[in-house]
Coordinates of C-alpha atoms in Angstrom, one line a residue:
M1 CA 141.1 -78.9 9.1
N2 CA 142.3 -78.9 5.2
D3 CA 141.3 -81.2 2.2
K4 CA 144.0 -83.6 3.3
Q5 CA 142.7 -83.9 6.5
V6 CA 139.2 -84.6 5.2
K7 CA 140.3 -87.3 2.8
S8 CA 142.3 -88.9 5.7
L9 CA 139.5 -88.9 8.3
I10 CA 137.0 -90.7 5.6
K11 CA 139.9 -93.1 4.5
K12 CA 140.4 -93.9 8.1
G13 CA 136.5 -94.5 8.6
E14 CA 136.6 -92.5 11.9
H15 CA 132.7 -92.6 12.2
G16 CA 131.1 -89.3 14.0
R17 CA 131.2 -85.7 13.6
H18 CA 134.5 -83.7 13.1
G19 CA 134.4 -80.0 13.7
V20 CA 135.8 -77.9 10.9
G21 CA 134.8 -74.3 12.3
N22 CA 132.1 -71.7 12.1
G23 CA 129.5 -74.6 12.9
L24 CA 130.4 -76.6 9.9
Y25 CA 131.1 -80.4 10.6
L26 CA 132.2 -83.4 8.8
R27 CA 129.8 -86.2 9.6
I28 CA 131.2 -89.7 8.5
A29 CA 128.6 -92.4 8.5
N30 CA 129.0 -96.0 8.9
N31 CA 129.4 -96.6 5.2
S32 CA 132.7 -94.3 5.4
I33 CA 131.0 -91.7 3.2
G34 CA 131.4 -87.9 4.6
Y35 CA 128.3 -85.3 4.8
W36 CA 128.9 -81.9 5.6
V37 CA 126.6 -80.8 8.5
I38 CA 126.3 -77.1 9.5
R39 CA 124.9 -76.4 12.9
Y40 CA 123.2 -73.2 14.3
T41 CA 121.1 -71.9 16.7
I42 CA 117.7 -69.8 16.3
N43 CA 114.9 -68.6 18.3
K44 CA 116.9 -70.5 21.1
K45 CA 116.6 -73.9 19.2
R46 CA 119.8 -75.6 18.2
R47 CA 119.3 -77.1 14.7
E48 CA 121.6 -78.8 11.9
V49 CA 121.2 -79.1 8.5
T50 CA 123.3 -81.5 5.7
V51 CA 124.2 -79.4 2.8
G52 CA 126.0 -81.8 1.0
K53 CA 128.2 -85.0 0.4
Y54 CA 132.2 -85.0 0.0
P55 CA 133.8 -84.9 -2.5
D56 CA 130.8 -83.6 -4.3
L57 CA 130.5 -80.6 -2.3
S58 CA 134.3 -79.5 -1.7
L59 CA 135.7 -78.3 1.5
A60 CA 136.1 -74.6 0.5
D61 CA 132.3 -74.6 -0.9
A62 CA 131.2 -76.2 2.5
K63 CA 133.0 -73.3 4.4
F64 CA 131.1 -70.8 1.9
E65 CA 127.8 -72.5 2.5
A66 CA 128.6 -72.4 6.3
A67 CA 129.2 -68.7 6.3
R68 CA 126.2 -68.0 3.9
I69 CA 123.9 -69.8 6.7
K70 CA 125.4 -68.0 9.4
V71 CA 124.4 -64.6 7.7
D72 CA 120.9 -66.0 7.0
V73 CA 120.6 -67.0 10.6
S74 CA 121.7 -63.5 11.8
N75 CA 118.8 -62.0 9.7
G76 CA 116.4 -64.6 11.3
I77 CA 116.1 -66.9 8.4
D78 CA 115.9 -70.5 9.3
P79 CA 117.6 -72.7 6.6
I80 CA 115.7 -75.7 7.4
A81 CA 112.3 -73.8 7.5
E82 CA 112.9 -72.4 4.0
K83 CA 114.0 -75.9 2.5
K84 CA 110.4 -77.1 3.6
R85 CA 108.9 -73.9 2.0
N86 CA 110.7 -74.8 -1.2
E87 CA 109.6 -78.2 -1.0
A88 CA 105.9 -77.1 -1.3
P89 CA 104.0 -77.6 -4.6
Q90 CA 105.2 -75.1 -7.2
F91 CA 102.8 -73.8 -9.7
N92 CA 104.0 -72.6 -12.7
T93 CA 101.2 -72.4 -15.2
V94 CA 97.4 -72.0 -14.9
D95 CA 97.0 -75.8 -15.5
D96 CA 99.0 -76.4 -12.5
L97 CA 96.9 -73.9 -10.4
A98 CA 93.6 -75.3 -11.9
E99 CA 94.6 -78.7 -10.7
D100 CA 95.0 -77.6 -7.2
W101 CA 92.0 -75.4 -7.3
L102 CA 89.9 -78.4 -8.9
K103 CA 91.1 -80.5 -5.9
E104 CA 89.5 -78.0 -3.4
C105 CA 86.3 -78.1 -5.5
E106 CA 86.2 -81.8 -4.8
K107 CA 86.2 -81.1 -1.3
R108 CA 83.0 -78.7 -1.3
L109 CA 81.0 -79.6 -4.2
K110 CA 78.8 -82.3 -4.8
H111 CA 79.3 -82.3 -8.7
P112 CA 83.1 -81.3 -8.9
N113 CA 83.2 -82.8 -12.5
I114 CA 81.0 -79.7 -13.5
P115 CA 84.0 -77.1 -13.1
R116 CA 86.5 -79.6 -14.1
R117 CA 84.6 -80.2 -17.4
V118 CA 84.4 -76.3 -18.1
Y119 CA 87.9 -75.7 -17.2
T120 CA 89.3 -78.6 -19.7
K121 CA 87.0 -77.8 -22.5
D122 CA 86.6 -74.1 -22.3
I123 CA 89.3 -72.4 -20.2
A124 CA 92.5 -74.6 -20.6
P125 CA 92.7 -74.5 -24.5
T126 CA 93.3 -70.4 -24.2
I127 CA 95.2 -70.0 -21.0
G128 CA 96.2 -73.7 -19.7
E129 CA 99.9 -73.1 -20.7
L130 CA 100.3 -69.8 -19.8
G131 CA 102.2 -68.4 -16.6
I132 CA 99.8 -67.8 -13.9
D133 CA 101.1 -64.0 -14.0
Q134 CA 100.8 -63.7 -17.6
V135 CA 97.0 -64.2 -17.8
T136 CA 95.3 -60.8 -18.6
P137 CA 91.5 -59.5 -18.6
S138 CA 91.8 -59.8 -22.4
D139 CA 92.5 -63.4 -22.3
I140 CA 89.2 -64.0 -19.9
R141 CA 87.1 -61.6 -22.3
A142 CA 88.4 -63.8 -25.3
I143 CA 87.1 -67.3 -23.5
I144 CA 83.8 -65.8 -22.6
N145 CA 83.1 -64.2 -25.9
K146 CA 83.9 -67.4 -27.8
I147 CA 81.5 -69.3 -25.5
A148 CA 78.6 -67.1 -25.8
E149 CA 78.9 -66.7 -29.4
S150 CA 78.6 -70.6 -29.6
N151 CA 74.9 -70.0 -28.3
R152 CA 75.9 -71.4 -24.7
P153 CA 75.0 -68.6 -22.5
T154 CA 74.8 -70.3 -19.2
I155 CA 78.0 -72.1 -19.8
A156 CA 79.7 -68.5 -20.6
N157 CA 78.2 -67.4 -17.1
D158 CA 79.5 -70.5 -15.3
C159 CA 82.8 -70.2 -17.1
L160 CA 83.5 -66.4 -15.9
M161 CA 82.3 -67.7 -12.1
Y162 CA 85.0 -70.5 -12.5
C163 CA 87.6 -68.0 -14.0
K164 CA 87.0 -65.7 -10.9
Q165 CA 87.1 -68.7 -8.5
L166 CA 90.6 -69.9 -10.1
F167 CA 92.3 -66.5 -9.8
R168 CA 90.9 -66.0 -6.4
H169 CA 92.4 -69.3 -5.5
A170 CA 96.1 -67.9 -6.9
I171 CA 95.6 -64.7 -5.0
K172 CA 94.9 -67.1 -1.8
L173 CA 98.1 -68.6 -2.8
D174 CA 100.0 -65.4 -3.1
L175 CA 100.7 -66.2 -6.6
R176 CA 98.9 -63.2 -8.0
T177 CA 97.9 -59.7 -6.3
S178 CA 94.9 -59.1 -8.8
N179 CA 92.1 -61.1 -10.4
P180 CA 91.8 -60.7 -14.2
A181 CA 88.4 -61.8 -14.3
E182 CA 87.0 -59.8 -11.3
A183 CA 85.7 -56.5 -13.5
F184 CA 83.7 -58.9 -15.8
T185 CA 79.9 -59.2 -15.0
I186 CA 77.4 -61.6 -16.4
S187 CA 76.3 -59.2 -18.8
D188 CA 79.9 -59.5 -20.3
A189 CA 79.4 -63.1 -20.7
G190 CA 76.1 -64.9 -21.4
G191 CA 74.0 -62.2 -19.9
V192 CA 70.8 -62.7 -17.4
E193 CA 69.8 -66.1 -18.0
K194 CA 66.0 -66.8 -18.7
S195 CA 64.3 -69.8 -17.5
R196 CA 63.7 -72.0 -20.7
S197 CA 60.4 -73.2 -21.5
R198 CA 61.0 -75.1 -24.7
A199 CA 58.9 -78.2 -24.7
L200 CA 58.8 -80.3 -28.3
S201 CA 55.3 -81.2 -29.8
I202 CA 54.6 -84.6 -30.9
D203 CA 54.9 -83.3 -34.6
E204 CA 58.3 -82.0 -33.9
L205 CA 59.2 -85.2 -32.1
S206 CA 58.4 -87.0 -35.0
L207 CA 60.7 -84.9 -37.2
V208 CA 63.6 -85.1 -34.7
F209 CA 63.5 -88.6 -34.8
K210 CA 63.4 -88.9 -38.6
C211 CA 66.2 -86.6 -38.7
L212 CA 68.3 -89.0 -36.4
R213 CA 67.7 -92.2 -38.5
E214 CA 68.5 -90.3 -41.4
N215 CA 71.8 -89.3 -39.7
H216 CA 72.6 -92.7 -38.5
N217 CA 76.0 -92.6 -40.0
Q218 CA 77.0 -89.4 -37.3
F219 CA 74.3 -90.2 -34.8
T220 CA 74.9 -93.4 -33.3
R221 CA 72.2 -96.0 -32.3
E222 CA 73.4 -95.7 -28.9
N223 CA 72.8 -92.1 -28.8
Y224 CA 69.7 -92.5 -30.6
L225 CA 68.3 -94.9 -27.9
A226 CA 69.9 -92.3 -25.1
V227 CA 67.5 -89.6 -26.7
A228 CA 64.6 -92.1 -26.4
L229 CA 65.1 -93.1 -22.8
L230 CA 65.4 -89.4 -21.7
L231 CA 62.4 -88.9 -23.5
C232 CA 60.3 -91.7 -22.0
L233 CA 61.5 -91.9 -18.5
G234 CA 62.3 -88.0 -17.8
V235 CA 65.2 -88.9 -15.9
R236 CA 68.4 -86.3 -15.7
K237 CA 71.2 -86.8 -18.7
G238 CA 73.9 -87.3 -15.9
E239 CA 71.8 -90.0 -14.3
L240 CA 71.3 -92.1 -17.5
V241 CA 74.9 -91.4 -19.0
A242 CA 76.3 -93.0 -15.9
A243 CA 74.0 -95.7 -15.2
K244 CA 75.1 -99.3 -14.5
W245 CA 73.6 -102.6 -15.2
H246 CA 73.4 -103.7 -11.7
E247 CA 71.0 -101.1 -11.0
F248 CA 68.2 -102.7 -13.2
D249 CA 66.1 -105.2 -12.5
F250 CA 64.2 -106.7 -15.5
D251 CA 62.2 -109.1 -13.6
T252 CA 60.4 -106.4 -11.7
A253 CA 60.8 -103.8 -14.3
L254 CA 62.5 -101.2 -12.0
W255 CA 65.7 -99.0 -12.6
H256 CA 67.0 -98.4 -8.9
I257 CA 68.8 -94.9 -9.2
P258 CA 71.0 -94.7 -5.8
Q259 CA 70.7 -91.2 -3.8
E260 CA 74.6 -90.8 -4.6
R261 CA 73.7 -90.4 -8.5
S262 CA 70.8 -88.4 -7.6
K263 CA 70.9 -84.3 -8.2
T264 CA 68.4 -84.2 -5.1
G265 CA 70.2 -86.6 -3.0
R266 CA 67.0 -89.1 -3.0
G267 CA 67.0 -92.4 -4.4
I268 CA 64.3 -93.5 -6.9
S269 CA 63.0 -96.6 -8.5
V270 CA 62.0 -95.9 -12.0
P271 CA 59.3 -98.0 -13.7
L272 CA 60.3 -99.5 -17.0
A273 CA 57.6 -99.9 -19.8
P274 CA 58.0 -103.3 -22.1
T275 CA 59.3 -101.1 -25.0
I276 CA 62.0 -99.5 -22.6
I277 CA 63.2 -103.0 -21.6
E278 CA 63.5 -103.9 -25.2
W279 CA 66.0 -100.7 -25.9
L280 CA 67.8 -101.8 -22.6
K281 CA 68.4 -105.2 -23.5
E282 CA 69.9 -103.9 -27.0
L283 CA 71.8 -101.6 -25.3
Q284 CA 73.2 -104.2 -22.9
I285 CA 74.2 -106.7 -26.3
R286 CA 76.2 -103.4 -27.6
A287 CA 77.8 -102.6 -23.9
Y288 CA 80.1 -105.7 -24.7
G289 CA 80.2 -106.9 -21.2
S290 CA 80.8 -103.2 -19.7
E291 CA 79.4 -102.3 -16.3
F292 CA 77.8 -99.5 -17.5
V293 CA 74.8 -99.1 -20.0
F294 CA 76.7 -96.3 -22.3
P295 CA 80.4 -97.6 -22.1
N296 CA 83.0 -95.1 -23.0
R297 CA 84.4 -96.4 -26.6
R298 CA 87.7 -94.6 -25.8
A299 CA 90.4 -94.9 -23.2
S300 CA 89.6 -92.5 -20.5
K301 CA 90.8 -91.7 -17.3
R302 CA 88.1 -89.7 -16.3
F303 CA 85.1 -91.7 -17.1
G304 CA 84.0 -95.6 -18.0
H305 CA 81.0 -94.4 -19.6
I306 CA 80.2 -91.7 -22.2
S307 CA 80.8 -88.2 -21.6
P308 CA 78.0 -86.0 -20.4
D309 CA 78.4 -83.8 -23.2
T310 CA 78.1 -86.7 -25.8
I311 CA 74.7 -86.6 -26.6
N312 CA 74.6 -82.6 -26.5
A313 CA 77.5 -82.2 -29.1
A314 CA 76.0 -84.8 -31.4
I315 CA 72.6 -83.0 -31.4
Q316 CA 74.3 -79.7 -31.9
K317 CA 76.4 -80.8 -34.6
L318 CA 73.0 -81.6 -36.6
F319 CA 72.2 -77.8 -35.7
R320 CA 75.3 -76.7 -36.9
E321 CA 75.0 -78.3 -40.3
E322 CA 71.4 -77.1 -40.4
K323 CA 70.0 -80.8 -40.7
M324 CA 67.4 -80.6 -37.9
P325 CA 64.2 -79.5 -38.9
V326 CA 62.9 -77.8 -35.7
E327 CA 63.5 -75.0 -33.6
H328 CA 66.5 -75.5 -31.6
F329 CA 66.3 -77.5 -28.3
T330 CA 68.8 -78.9 -25.9
V331 CA 69.0 -82.4 -24.2
H332 CA 67.5 -81.0 -20.9
D333 CA 64.4 -79.7 -23.0
L334 CA 63.8 -83.4 -23.6
R335 CA 63.1 -84.0 -19.8
R336 CA 60.7 -80.9 -20.1
T337 CA 59.1 -82.6 -23.2
C338 CA 58.5 -85.8 -20.6
R339 CA 56.6 -83.5 -18.4
S340 CA 54.7 -82.0 -20.8
L341 CA 53.5 -85.3 -22.3
L342 CA 52.4 -86.3 -18.8
A343 CA 50.5 -83.4 -18.4
E344 CA 48.8 -83.8 -21.8
A345 CA 48.1 -87.4 -20.7
G346 CA 46.2 -86.1 -17.7
V347 CA 48.5 -87.3 -15.3
A348 CA 48.1 -85.5 -11.8
G349 CA 50.6 -82.8 -11.0
H350 CA 52.1 -84.7 -7.9
V351 CA 52.6 -87.9 -9.7
A352 CA 54.2 -86.4 -12.6
E353 CA 56.5 -84.4 -10.2
R354 CA 57.7 -87.7 -8.6
C355 CA 58.2 -89.0 -12.1
L356 CA 60.7 -86.7 -12.8
N357 CA 62.1 -87.4 -9.2
H358 CA 61.4 -83.5 -7.9
K359 CA 60.9 -82.8 -4.4
L360 CA 57.4 -82.0 -3.4
K361 CA 57.3 -78.6 -2.2
G362 CA 55.3 -77.2 0.9
V363 CA 53.5 -79.0 3.2
E364 CA 53.0 -81.8 0.9
G365 CA 56.4 -82.4 0.3
I366 CA 56.8 -82.8 4.4
Y367 CA 53.9 -85.0 4.7
D368 CA 53.4 -87.1 1.6
R369 CA 55.8 -89.9 1.8
Y370 CA 54.0 -92.0 -0.4
D371 CA 56.2 -92.8 -3.4
Y372 CA 53.5 -93.4 -6.3
L373 CA 55.4 -96.4 -7.8
D374 CA 52.0 -98.0 -9.1
E375 CA 50.8 -94.4 -10.5
R376 CA 54.3 -93.6 -12.0
R377 CA 54.4 -97.1 -13.7
E378 CA 51.3 -96.1 -15.5
A379 CA 52.1 -92.6 -16.3
L380 CA 55.4 -93.5 -18.2
R381 CA 53.8 -96.2 -19.8
I382 CA 51.4 -94.1 -21.4
V383 CA 54.2 -91.7 -22.3
A384 CA 56.0 -94.6 -23.9
T385 CA 52.7 -95.6 -25.8
L386 CA 52.4 -92.1 -27.1
I387 CA 55.5 -91.8 -28.9
L388 CA 56.5 -95.4 -29.6
T389 CA 55.6 -95.2 -33.2
I390 CA 57.5 -91.8 -33.7
I391 CA 60.6 -93.5 -32.4
T392 CA 60.6 -96.9 -33.7

């Protein structure tokens, strides 16, 4: 068959398959368009693959493609299988790899937002746009050193762990043969972590809230009330910043934290003192109709509420600018401070632990299903009363 014959067949609209030779066929569709089809047999199966449309692919080029495929098939290479392989997701940069790895994290982790946050904030700025095979141990060292120097040893250790997981994922996908993070240990990152025991005294709290009020131009009223609520309720930061208004019942003075938002996987009803309800009603006005207590003021695809790092960042900025007049503390230390205040007020240990939604240990945890709601309500009222004059 020559080029003139191909044009004639298409012009006449002779539908069907017309043999050219060497497994090459011209298939004319109902719309009188010609397609080049190559038939071959591999692993005792007859297969065919469409390689192009006439005249986009000329007769000469189609014959060349047929010859090439014949050679591939003789070497055990199936063109259709190779085409499907080429259609698989392509990973060019570390950001591409990370997106695939983070999807895996979503399947197996209860809180997949944590590795995503660490990657986005601390890893991606350094290596995200690099080719996967271009990352070296020096790059990993630069990342963890930068975090450690910012006085975040726990994050440095977490970051190293995530880097190792990320590049193990690359090896699993046959994108690398070695892991640039594998040789590093926690001694190269944040070091062995010590259990924190920081709890602020009443005097320190007085200085802290005074500092926050004096710097209201950079520490917003919403952040101020968030710190007050964390201190008075003893809840976890993540539980508070993602809270929605439908969880609150002002008539019964309760905040119902659902189990899916609780670290322990167990929901809890948190009693609300009258002062707490006043703060919440103020926040409700400031939320401007949002479903969240602390709505994100910026357009965000990730959160409808403020970022989990917002309050931390605001406090740490005051420390960096040497405005905070007390020894360094973190947002989580406010929860520990609440527990300390409960102890100082003479609240029984098991009641104080339930106030923080801790699981009771041992036999007591197995058999004691009583939720101590009334006891917790009185305990948190005492804490709120203790520090009310400091906060307002």
